[in-house]
CSV table of C-alpha atoms in Angstrom, one decimal:
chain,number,residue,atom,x,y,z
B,29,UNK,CA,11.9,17.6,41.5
B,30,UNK,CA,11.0,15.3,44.4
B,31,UNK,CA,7.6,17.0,44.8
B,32,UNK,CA,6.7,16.1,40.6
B,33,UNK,CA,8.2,12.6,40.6
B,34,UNK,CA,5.6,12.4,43.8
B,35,UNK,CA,3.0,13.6,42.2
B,36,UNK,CA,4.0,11.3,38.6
B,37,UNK,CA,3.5,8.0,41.4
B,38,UNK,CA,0.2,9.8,42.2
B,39,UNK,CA,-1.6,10.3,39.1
B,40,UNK,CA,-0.1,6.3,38.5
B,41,UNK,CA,-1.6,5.4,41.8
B,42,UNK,CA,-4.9,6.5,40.4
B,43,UNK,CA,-4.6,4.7,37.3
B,44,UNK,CA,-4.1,1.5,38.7
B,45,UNK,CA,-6.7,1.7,41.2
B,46,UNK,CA,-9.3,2.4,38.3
B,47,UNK,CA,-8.2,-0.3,35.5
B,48,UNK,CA,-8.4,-2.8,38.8
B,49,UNK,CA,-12.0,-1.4,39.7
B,50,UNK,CA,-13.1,-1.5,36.0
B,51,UNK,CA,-13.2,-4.8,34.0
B,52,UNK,CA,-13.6,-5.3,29.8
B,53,UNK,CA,-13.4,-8.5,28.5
B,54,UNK,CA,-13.8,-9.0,25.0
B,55,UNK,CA,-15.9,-11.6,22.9
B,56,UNK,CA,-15.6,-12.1,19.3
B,57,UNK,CA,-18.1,-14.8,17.9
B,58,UNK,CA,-19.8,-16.0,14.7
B,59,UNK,CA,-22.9,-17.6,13.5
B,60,UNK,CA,-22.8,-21.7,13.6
B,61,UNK,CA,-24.9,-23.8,11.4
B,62,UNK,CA,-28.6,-24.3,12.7
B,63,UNK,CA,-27.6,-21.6,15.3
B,64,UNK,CA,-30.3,-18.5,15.8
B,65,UNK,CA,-28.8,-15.0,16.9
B,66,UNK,CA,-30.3,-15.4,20.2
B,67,UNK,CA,-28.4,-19.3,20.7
B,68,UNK,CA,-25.5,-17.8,19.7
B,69,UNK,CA,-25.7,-15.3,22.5
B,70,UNK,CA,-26.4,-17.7,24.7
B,71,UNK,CA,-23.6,-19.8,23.9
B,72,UNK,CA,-21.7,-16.6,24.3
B,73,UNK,CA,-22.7,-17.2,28.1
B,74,UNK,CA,-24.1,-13.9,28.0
B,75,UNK,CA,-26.7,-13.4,30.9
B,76,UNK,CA,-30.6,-14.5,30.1
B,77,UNK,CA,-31.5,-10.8,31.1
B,78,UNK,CA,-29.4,-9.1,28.4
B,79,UNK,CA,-29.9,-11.9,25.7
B,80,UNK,CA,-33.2,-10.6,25.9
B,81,UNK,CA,-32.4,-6.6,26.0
B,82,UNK,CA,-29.7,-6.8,22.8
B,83,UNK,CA,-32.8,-8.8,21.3
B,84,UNK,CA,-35.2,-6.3,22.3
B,85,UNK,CA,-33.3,-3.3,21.1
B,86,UNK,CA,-32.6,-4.7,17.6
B,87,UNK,CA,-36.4,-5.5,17.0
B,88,UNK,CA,-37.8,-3.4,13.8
B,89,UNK,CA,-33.8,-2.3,13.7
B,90,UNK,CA,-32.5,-6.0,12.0
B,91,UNK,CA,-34.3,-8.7,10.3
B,92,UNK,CA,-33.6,-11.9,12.8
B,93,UNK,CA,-34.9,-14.0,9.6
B,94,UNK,CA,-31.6,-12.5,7.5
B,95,UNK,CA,-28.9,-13.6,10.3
B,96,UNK,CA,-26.7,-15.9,8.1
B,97,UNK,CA,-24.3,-18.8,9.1
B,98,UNK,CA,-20.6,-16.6,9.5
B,99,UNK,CA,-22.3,-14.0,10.3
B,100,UNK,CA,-19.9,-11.9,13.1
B,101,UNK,CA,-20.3,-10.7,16.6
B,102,UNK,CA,-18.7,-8.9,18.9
B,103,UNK,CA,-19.8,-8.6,22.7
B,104,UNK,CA,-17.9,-6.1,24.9
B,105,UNK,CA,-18.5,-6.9,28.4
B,106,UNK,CA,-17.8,-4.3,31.1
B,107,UNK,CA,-17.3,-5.3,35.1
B,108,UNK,CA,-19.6,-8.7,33.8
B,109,UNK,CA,-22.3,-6.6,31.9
B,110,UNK,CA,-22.7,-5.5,28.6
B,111,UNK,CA,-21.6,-2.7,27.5
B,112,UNK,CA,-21.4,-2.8,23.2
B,113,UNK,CA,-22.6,-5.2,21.0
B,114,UNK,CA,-21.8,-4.9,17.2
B,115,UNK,CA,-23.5,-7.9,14.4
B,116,UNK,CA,-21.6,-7.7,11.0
B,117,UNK,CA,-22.1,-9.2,7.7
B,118,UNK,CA,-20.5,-7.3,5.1
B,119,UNK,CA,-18.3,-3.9,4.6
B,120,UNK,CA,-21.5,-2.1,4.3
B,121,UNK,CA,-24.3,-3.8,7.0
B,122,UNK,CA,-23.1,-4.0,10.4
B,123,UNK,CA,-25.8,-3.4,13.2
B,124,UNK,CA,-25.0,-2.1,17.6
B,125,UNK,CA,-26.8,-2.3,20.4
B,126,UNK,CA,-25.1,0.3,22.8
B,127,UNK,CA,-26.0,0.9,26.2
B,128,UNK,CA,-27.5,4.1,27.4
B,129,UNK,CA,-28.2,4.5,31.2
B,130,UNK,CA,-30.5,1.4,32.3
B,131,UNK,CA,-31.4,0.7,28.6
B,132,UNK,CA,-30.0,-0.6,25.5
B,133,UNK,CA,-30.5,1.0,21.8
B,134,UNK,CA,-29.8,-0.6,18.9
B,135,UNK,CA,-29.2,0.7,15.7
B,136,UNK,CA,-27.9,0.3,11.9
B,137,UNK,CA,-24.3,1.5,11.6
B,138,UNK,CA,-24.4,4.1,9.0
B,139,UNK,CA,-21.4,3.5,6.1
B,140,UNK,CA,-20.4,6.3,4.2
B,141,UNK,CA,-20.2,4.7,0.7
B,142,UNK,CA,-19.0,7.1,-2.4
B,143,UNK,CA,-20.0,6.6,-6.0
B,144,UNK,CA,-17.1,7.5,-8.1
B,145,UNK,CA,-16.3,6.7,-12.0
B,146,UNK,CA,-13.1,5.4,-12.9
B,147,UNK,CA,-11.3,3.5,-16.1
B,148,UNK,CA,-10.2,0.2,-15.9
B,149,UNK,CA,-7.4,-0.7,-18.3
B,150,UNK,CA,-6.4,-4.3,-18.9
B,151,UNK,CA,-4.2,-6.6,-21.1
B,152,UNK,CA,-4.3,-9.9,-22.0
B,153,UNK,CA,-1.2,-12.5,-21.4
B,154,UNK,CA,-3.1,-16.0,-20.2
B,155,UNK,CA,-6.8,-14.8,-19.5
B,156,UNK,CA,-9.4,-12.1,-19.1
B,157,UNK,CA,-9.1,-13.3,-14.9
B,158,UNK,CA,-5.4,-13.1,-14.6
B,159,UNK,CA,-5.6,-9.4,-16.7
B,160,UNK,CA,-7.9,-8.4,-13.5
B,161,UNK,CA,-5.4,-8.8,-10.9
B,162,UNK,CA,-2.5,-7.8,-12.4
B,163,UNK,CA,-4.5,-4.9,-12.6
B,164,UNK,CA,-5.3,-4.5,-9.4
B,165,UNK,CA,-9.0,-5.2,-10.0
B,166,UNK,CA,-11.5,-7.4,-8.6
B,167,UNK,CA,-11.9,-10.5,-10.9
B,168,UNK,CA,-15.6,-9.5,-11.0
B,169,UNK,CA,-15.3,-7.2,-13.3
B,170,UNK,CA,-13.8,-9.7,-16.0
B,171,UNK,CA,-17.7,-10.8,-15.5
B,172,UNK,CA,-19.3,-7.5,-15.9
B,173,UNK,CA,-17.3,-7.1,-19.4
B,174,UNK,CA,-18.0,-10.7,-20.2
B,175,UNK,CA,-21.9,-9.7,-20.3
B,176,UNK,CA,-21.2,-6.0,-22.2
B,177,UNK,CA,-19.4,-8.0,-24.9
B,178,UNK,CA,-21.6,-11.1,-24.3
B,179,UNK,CA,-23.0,-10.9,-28.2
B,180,UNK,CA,-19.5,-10.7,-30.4
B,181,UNK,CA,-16.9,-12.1,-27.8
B,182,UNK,CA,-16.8,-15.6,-26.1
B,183,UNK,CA,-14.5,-15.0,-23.6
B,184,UNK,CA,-13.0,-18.2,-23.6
B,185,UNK,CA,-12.7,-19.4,-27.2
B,186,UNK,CA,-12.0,-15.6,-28.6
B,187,UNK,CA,-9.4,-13.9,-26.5
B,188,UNK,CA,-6.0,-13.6,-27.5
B,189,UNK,CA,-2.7,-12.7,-26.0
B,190,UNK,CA,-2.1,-9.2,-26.1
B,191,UNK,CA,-5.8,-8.4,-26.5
B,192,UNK,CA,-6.6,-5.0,-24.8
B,193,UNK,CA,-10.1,-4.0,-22.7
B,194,UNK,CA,-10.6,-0.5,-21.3
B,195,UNK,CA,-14.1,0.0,-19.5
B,196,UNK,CA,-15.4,3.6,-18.3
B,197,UNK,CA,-17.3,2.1,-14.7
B,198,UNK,CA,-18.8,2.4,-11.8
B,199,UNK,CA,-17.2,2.2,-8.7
B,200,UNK,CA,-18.7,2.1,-5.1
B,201,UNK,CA,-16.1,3.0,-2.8
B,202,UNK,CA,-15.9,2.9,1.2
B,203,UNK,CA,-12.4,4.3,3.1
B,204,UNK,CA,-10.4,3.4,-0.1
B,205,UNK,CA,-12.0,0.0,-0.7
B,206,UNK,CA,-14.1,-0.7,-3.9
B,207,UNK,CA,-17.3,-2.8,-2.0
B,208,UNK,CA,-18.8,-3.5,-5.8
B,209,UNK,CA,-18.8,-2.5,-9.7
B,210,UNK,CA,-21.5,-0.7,-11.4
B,211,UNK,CA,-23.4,0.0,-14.1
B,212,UNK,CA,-20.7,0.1,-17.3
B,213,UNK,CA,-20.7,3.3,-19.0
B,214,UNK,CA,-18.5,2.6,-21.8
B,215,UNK,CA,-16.4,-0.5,-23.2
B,216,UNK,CA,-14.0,-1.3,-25.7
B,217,UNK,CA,-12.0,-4.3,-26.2
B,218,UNK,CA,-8.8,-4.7,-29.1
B,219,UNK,CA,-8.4,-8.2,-29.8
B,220,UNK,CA,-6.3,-10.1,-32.5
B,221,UNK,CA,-9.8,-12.1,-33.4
B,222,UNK,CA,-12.4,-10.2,-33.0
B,223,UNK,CA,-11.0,-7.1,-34.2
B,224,UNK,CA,-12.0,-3.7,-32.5
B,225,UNK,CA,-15.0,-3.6,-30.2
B,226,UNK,CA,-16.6,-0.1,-29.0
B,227,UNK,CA,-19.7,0.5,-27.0
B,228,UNK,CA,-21.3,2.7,-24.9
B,229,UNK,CA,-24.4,2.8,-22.4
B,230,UNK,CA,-27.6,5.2,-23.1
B,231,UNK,CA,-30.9,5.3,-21.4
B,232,UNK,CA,-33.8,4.9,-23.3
B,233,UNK,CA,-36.9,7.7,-22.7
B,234,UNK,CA,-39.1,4.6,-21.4
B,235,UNK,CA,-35.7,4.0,-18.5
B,236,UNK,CA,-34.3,1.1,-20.7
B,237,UNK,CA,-30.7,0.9,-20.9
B,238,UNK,CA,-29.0,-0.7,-23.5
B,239,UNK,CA,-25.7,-0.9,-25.1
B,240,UNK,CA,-24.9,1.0,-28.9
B,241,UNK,CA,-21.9,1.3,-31.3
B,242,UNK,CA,-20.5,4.7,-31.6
B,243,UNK,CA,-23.1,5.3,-34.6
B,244,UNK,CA,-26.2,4.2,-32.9
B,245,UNK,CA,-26.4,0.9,-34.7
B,246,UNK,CA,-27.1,-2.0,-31.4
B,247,UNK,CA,-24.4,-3.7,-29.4
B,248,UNK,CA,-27.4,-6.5,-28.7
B,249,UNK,CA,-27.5,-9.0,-31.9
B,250,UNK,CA,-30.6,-11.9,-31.8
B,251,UNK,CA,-28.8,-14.9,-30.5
B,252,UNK,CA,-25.6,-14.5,-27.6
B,253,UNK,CA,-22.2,-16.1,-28.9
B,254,UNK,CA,-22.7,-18.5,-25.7
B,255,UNK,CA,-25.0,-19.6,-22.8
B,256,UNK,CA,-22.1,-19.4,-20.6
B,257,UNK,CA,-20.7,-16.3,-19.2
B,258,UNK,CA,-17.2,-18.7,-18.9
B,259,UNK,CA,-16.4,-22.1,-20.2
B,260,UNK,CA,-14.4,-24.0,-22.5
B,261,UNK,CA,-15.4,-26.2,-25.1
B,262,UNK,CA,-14.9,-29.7,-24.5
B,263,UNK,CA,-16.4,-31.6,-27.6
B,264,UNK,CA,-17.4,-29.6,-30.8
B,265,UNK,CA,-20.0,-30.1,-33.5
B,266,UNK,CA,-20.1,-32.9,-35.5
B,267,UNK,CA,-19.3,-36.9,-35.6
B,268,UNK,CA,-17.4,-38.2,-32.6
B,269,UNK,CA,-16.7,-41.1,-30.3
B,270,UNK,CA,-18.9,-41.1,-27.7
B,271,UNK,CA,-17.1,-41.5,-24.9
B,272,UNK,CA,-20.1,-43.9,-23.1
B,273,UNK,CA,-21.4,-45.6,-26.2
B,274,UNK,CA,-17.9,-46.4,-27.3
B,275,UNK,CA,-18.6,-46.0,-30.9
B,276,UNK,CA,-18.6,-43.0,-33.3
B,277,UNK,CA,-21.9,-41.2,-33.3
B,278,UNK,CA,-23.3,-37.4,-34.5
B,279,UNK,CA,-22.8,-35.0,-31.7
B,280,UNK,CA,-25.8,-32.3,-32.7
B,281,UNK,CA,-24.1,-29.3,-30.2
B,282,UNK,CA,-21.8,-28.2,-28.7
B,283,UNK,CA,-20.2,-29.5,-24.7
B,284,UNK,CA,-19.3,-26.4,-22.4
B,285,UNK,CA,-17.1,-27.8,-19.4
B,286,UNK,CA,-18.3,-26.0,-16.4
B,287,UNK,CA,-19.0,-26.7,-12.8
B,288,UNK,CA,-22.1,-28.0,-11.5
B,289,UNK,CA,-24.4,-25.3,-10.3
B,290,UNK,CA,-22.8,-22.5,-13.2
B,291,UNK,CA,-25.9,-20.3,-14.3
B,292,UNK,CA,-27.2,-20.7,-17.5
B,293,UNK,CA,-28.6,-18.1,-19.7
B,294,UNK,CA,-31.2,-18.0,-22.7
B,295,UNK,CA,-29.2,-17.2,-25.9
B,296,UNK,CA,-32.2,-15.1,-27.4
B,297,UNK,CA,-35.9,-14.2,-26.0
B,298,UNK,CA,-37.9,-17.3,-26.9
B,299,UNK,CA,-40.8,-19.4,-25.0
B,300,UNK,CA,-40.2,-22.9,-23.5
B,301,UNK,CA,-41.3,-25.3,-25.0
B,302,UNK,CA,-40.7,-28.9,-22.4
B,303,UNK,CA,-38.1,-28.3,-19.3
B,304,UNK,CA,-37.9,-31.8,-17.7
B,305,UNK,CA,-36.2,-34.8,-17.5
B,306,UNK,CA,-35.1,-36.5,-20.7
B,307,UNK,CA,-33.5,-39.6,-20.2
B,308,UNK,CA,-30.0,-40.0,-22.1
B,309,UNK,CA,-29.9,-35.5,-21.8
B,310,UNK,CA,-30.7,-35.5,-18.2
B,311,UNK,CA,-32.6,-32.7,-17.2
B,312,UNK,CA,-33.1,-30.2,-20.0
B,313,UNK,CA,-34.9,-27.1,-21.4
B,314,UNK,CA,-35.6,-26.5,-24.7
B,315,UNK,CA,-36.5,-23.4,-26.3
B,316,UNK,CA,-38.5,-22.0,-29.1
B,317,UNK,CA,-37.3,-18.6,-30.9
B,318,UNK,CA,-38.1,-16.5,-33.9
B,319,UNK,CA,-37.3,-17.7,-37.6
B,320,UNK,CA,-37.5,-21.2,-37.2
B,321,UNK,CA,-35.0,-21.6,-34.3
B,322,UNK,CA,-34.7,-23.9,-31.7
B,323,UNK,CA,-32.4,-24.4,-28.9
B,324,UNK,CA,-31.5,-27.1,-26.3
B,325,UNK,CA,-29.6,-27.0,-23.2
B,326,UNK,CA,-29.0,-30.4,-21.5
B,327,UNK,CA,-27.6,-32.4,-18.1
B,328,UNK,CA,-28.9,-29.6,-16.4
B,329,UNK,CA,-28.7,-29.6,-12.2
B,330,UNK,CA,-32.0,-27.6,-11.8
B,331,UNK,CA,-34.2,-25.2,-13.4
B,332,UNK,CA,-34.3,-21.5,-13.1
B,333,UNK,CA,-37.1,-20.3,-11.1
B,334,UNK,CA,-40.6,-20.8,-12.6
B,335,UNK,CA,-39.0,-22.1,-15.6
B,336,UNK,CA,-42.2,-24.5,-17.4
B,337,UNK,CA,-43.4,-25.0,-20.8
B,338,UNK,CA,-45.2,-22.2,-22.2
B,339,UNK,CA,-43.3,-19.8,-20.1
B,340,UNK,CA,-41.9,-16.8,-22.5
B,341,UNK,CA,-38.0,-16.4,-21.4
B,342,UNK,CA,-35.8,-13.3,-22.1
B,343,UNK,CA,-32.4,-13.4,-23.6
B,344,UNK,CA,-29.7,-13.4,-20.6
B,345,UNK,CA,-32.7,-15.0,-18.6
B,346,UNK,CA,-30.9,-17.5,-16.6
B,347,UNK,CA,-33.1,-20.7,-17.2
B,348,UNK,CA,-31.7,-23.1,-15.7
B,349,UNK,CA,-27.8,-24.5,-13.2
B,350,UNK,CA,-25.5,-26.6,-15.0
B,351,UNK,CA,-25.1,-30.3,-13.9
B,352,UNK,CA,-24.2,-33.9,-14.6
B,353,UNK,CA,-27.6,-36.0,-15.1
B,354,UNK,CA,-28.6,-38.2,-17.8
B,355,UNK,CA,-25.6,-40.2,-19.9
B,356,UNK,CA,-22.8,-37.7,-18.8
B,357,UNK,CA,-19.0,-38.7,-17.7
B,358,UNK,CA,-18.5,-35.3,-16.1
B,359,UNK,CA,-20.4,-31.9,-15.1
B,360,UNK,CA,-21.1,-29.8,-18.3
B,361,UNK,CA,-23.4,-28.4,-20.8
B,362,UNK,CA,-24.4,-29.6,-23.9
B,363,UNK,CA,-26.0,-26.5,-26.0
B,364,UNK,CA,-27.8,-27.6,-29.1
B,365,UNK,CA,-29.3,-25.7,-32.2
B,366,UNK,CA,-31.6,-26.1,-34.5
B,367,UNK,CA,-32.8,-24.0,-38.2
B,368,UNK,CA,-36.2,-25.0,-39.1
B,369,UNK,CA,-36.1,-28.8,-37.4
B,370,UNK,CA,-32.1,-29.7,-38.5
B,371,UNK,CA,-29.1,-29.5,-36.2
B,372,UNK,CA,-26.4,-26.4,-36.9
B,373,UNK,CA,-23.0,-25.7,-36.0
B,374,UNK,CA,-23.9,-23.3,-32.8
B,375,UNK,CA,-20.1,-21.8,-33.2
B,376,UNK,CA,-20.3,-20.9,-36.9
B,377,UNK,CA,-23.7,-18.8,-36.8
B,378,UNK,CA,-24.1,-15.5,-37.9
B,379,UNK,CA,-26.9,-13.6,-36.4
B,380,UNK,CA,-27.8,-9.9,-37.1
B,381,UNK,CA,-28.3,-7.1,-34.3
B,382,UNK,CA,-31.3,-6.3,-33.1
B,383,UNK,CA,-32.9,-2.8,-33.8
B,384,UNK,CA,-30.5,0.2,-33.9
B,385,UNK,CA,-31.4,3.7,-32.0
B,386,UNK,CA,-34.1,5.6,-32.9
B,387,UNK,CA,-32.9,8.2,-35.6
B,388,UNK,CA,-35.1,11.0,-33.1
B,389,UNK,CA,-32.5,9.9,-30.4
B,390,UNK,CA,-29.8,9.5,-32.6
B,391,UNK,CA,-28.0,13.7,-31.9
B,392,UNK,CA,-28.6,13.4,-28.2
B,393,UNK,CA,-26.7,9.5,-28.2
B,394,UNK,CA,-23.9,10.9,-30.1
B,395,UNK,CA,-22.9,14.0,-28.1
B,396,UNK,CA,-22.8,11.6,-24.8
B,397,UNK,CA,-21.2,9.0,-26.6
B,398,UNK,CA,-18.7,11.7,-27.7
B,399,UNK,CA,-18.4,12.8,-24.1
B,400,UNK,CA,-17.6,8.9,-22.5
B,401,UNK,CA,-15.1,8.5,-25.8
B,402,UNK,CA,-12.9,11.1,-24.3
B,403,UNK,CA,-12.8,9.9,-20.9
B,404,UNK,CA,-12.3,6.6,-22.2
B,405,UNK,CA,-9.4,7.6,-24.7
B,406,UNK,CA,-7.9,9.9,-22.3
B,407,UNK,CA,-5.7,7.1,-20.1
B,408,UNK,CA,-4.0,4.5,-22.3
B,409,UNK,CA,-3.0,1.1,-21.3
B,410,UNK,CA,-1.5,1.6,-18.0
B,411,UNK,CA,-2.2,-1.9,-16.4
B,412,UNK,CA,-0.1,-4.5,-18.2
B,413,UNK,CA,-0.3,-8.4,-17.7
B,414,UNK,CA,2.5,-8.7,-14.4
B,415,UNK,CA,2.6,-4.8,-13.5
B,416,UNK,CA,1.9,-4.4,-10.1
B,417,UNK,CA,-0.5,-1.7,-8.4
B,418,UNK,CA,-3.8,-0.4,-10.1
B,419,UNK,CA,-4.8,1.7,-13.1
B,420,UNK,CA,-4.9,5.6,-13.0
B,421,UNK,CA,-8.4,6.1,-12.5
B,422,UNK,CA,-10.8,9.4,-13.7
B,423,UNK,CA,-13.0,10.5,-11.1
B,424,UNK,CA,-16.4,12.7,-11.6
């Protein structure tokens, strides 16, 4: 008994002796404004020597140009050396440098990220947003149905409490935590004033993908019911007082409430015809479509990326950022319309779909939309507005 608790002070001994002989300190650091990779490390007081190794071994491994302001760090050092260096900037893109005899290696961590397919269940009580997380669900995904419905539901003006949305969707998943949403397989959405709403996703032969009701006829109709993805209508078509002119006065559109900077999207395919400043509308593009339409968005903050008359513009195209310029009392959009050169009610239009499926394509659409049906119809309503936890979800 003596002999073991001897030999127990021993092997303790031993310990001791090597933590004391071996030293790791820690550092944890992020990327400061106007701050390079290399600074940082420097900051980091990490010797000249090996600020020049870790940026050695990362050459041709990480982009230097890509190294972003929060970006994280972490430098283990080991008896004043170091020993481990790791660069994060997302679930899925972290980068090491490790050492390996007299050198250092860096490399690209390698994430194991699974694809899997799962159905999201939601209910209305306030909002398509608060639905989301009493779901359990990342709020982006009220976005991603936002744009499958984008044609027959404003998501602002047209949801009602107790409205129901299921979508069939991609999931990418890493250790249990959903990184992003994919593409939407299939969608349908209940609501008390839009009525019943049922698509589903089919690839083209030429690799388009576009949305189609269960009998082939398209989800897509000419004209979106809004240039927003989200907002609230402030002021509605028709005679007003103008809140800077102080007297009552024709408002020709329609004024989306919305924070400077929101995207702004092309409610059909059309060409522009003038993006500039306008006096009294601020900055604003206007845009020329089939049929004798016309469409203006105004107070814009800046234009979309080689936005210029003449340009030929795709519906969903963002064109241009929402702002506050020109005679505005507050940052929104003000959408206008026009049938053959005389204002209309943008809110009131009816617009027909574009073309349905091919009737060659029409057997092969309907067995897979047959297919998704059943995986959508096979989990009801599980995630109710102030139930916590997530859906059930279906896996393949």
């Amino acid at each position: 008994m003596k002999t073991a608790s001897l030999l127990c002070l021993a092997a303790l001994g031993v310990a001791s002796t090597s933590e004391a002989a071996t030293q790791f300190e820690i550092k944890n650091r992020r990327i400061e404004p106007r701050q390079t990779l290399a600074g940082a490390l420097h900051d980091a007081q990490l010797p000249d020597e090996q600020v020049t190794a870790v940026i050695s071994a990362l050459e041709g491994v990480f982009d230097f140009r890509k190294s972003r302001v929060g970006d994280q760090f972490r430098l283990v050092m080991k008896n004043g050396e170091l020993d481990f260096f790791d660069y994060r900037q997302s679930t899925v893109d972290e980068w090491q440098v490790r050492r390996d005899g007299e050198k250092y290696v860096g490399s690209k961590r390698s994430i194991e990220v699974e694809k899997q397919v799962s159905l999201v269940s939601l209910e209305i009580s306030s909002s398509l947003y608060e639905a989301t997380l009493a779901a359990g669900e990342d709020p982006s995904i009220g976005l991603v149905l936002s744009d499958v419905f984008a044609w027959d539901i404003d998501f602002y003006r047209d949801v009602r409490k107790g409205d129901k949305a299921k979508a069939l969707v991609e999931k990418f998943v890493s250790k249990g935590r959903v990184l992003r949403y994919g593409e939407v397989l299939a969608a349908t959405y209940e609501g008390g004033l839009v009525g019943n709403k049922r698509v589903f996703r089919y690839v083209l032969p030429n690799g388009e993908a576009n949305f189609f009701q269960e009998d082939g006829a398209s989800a897509k109709k000419t004209f979106l019911k809004s240039p927003l993805k989200y907002a609230h209508v402030t002021s509605s078509f028709g005679s007003r007082f103008h809140p800077v002119l102080q007297y009552v006065k024709n408002h020709n559109g329609v004024d989306y409430g919305t924070p400077i900077g929101t995207p702004v999207w092309a409610v059909a395919d059309g060409t522009v015809v003038s993006a500039g400043n306008a006096g009294a509308a601020g900055n604003m593009v206007v845009l020329r479509h089939a049929n004798g339409m016309e469409t203006q968005y105004m107070h814009l903050s800046r234009f979309g990326d080689g936005v210029r008359a003449g340009q030929r513009v795709r519906q969903k195209q963002v064109i241009a950022y929402s702002g506050n310029t020109g005679r505005s009392t507050g940052p929104h959009l003000h959408f206008g319309l026009k049938r053959n050169g005389t204002y209309a009610n943008p809110l009131t239009q009816k617009f027909p779909r574009a073309d349905p499926l091919p009737k060659e394509l029409t057997a092969d659409f309907l067995a897979k939309a047959h297919d998704l049906a059943q995986q959508i119809d096979a989990v009801s309503v599980a995630a109710v507005a102030g139930q916590a936890g997530p859906p059930p979800t279906a896996t393949k």
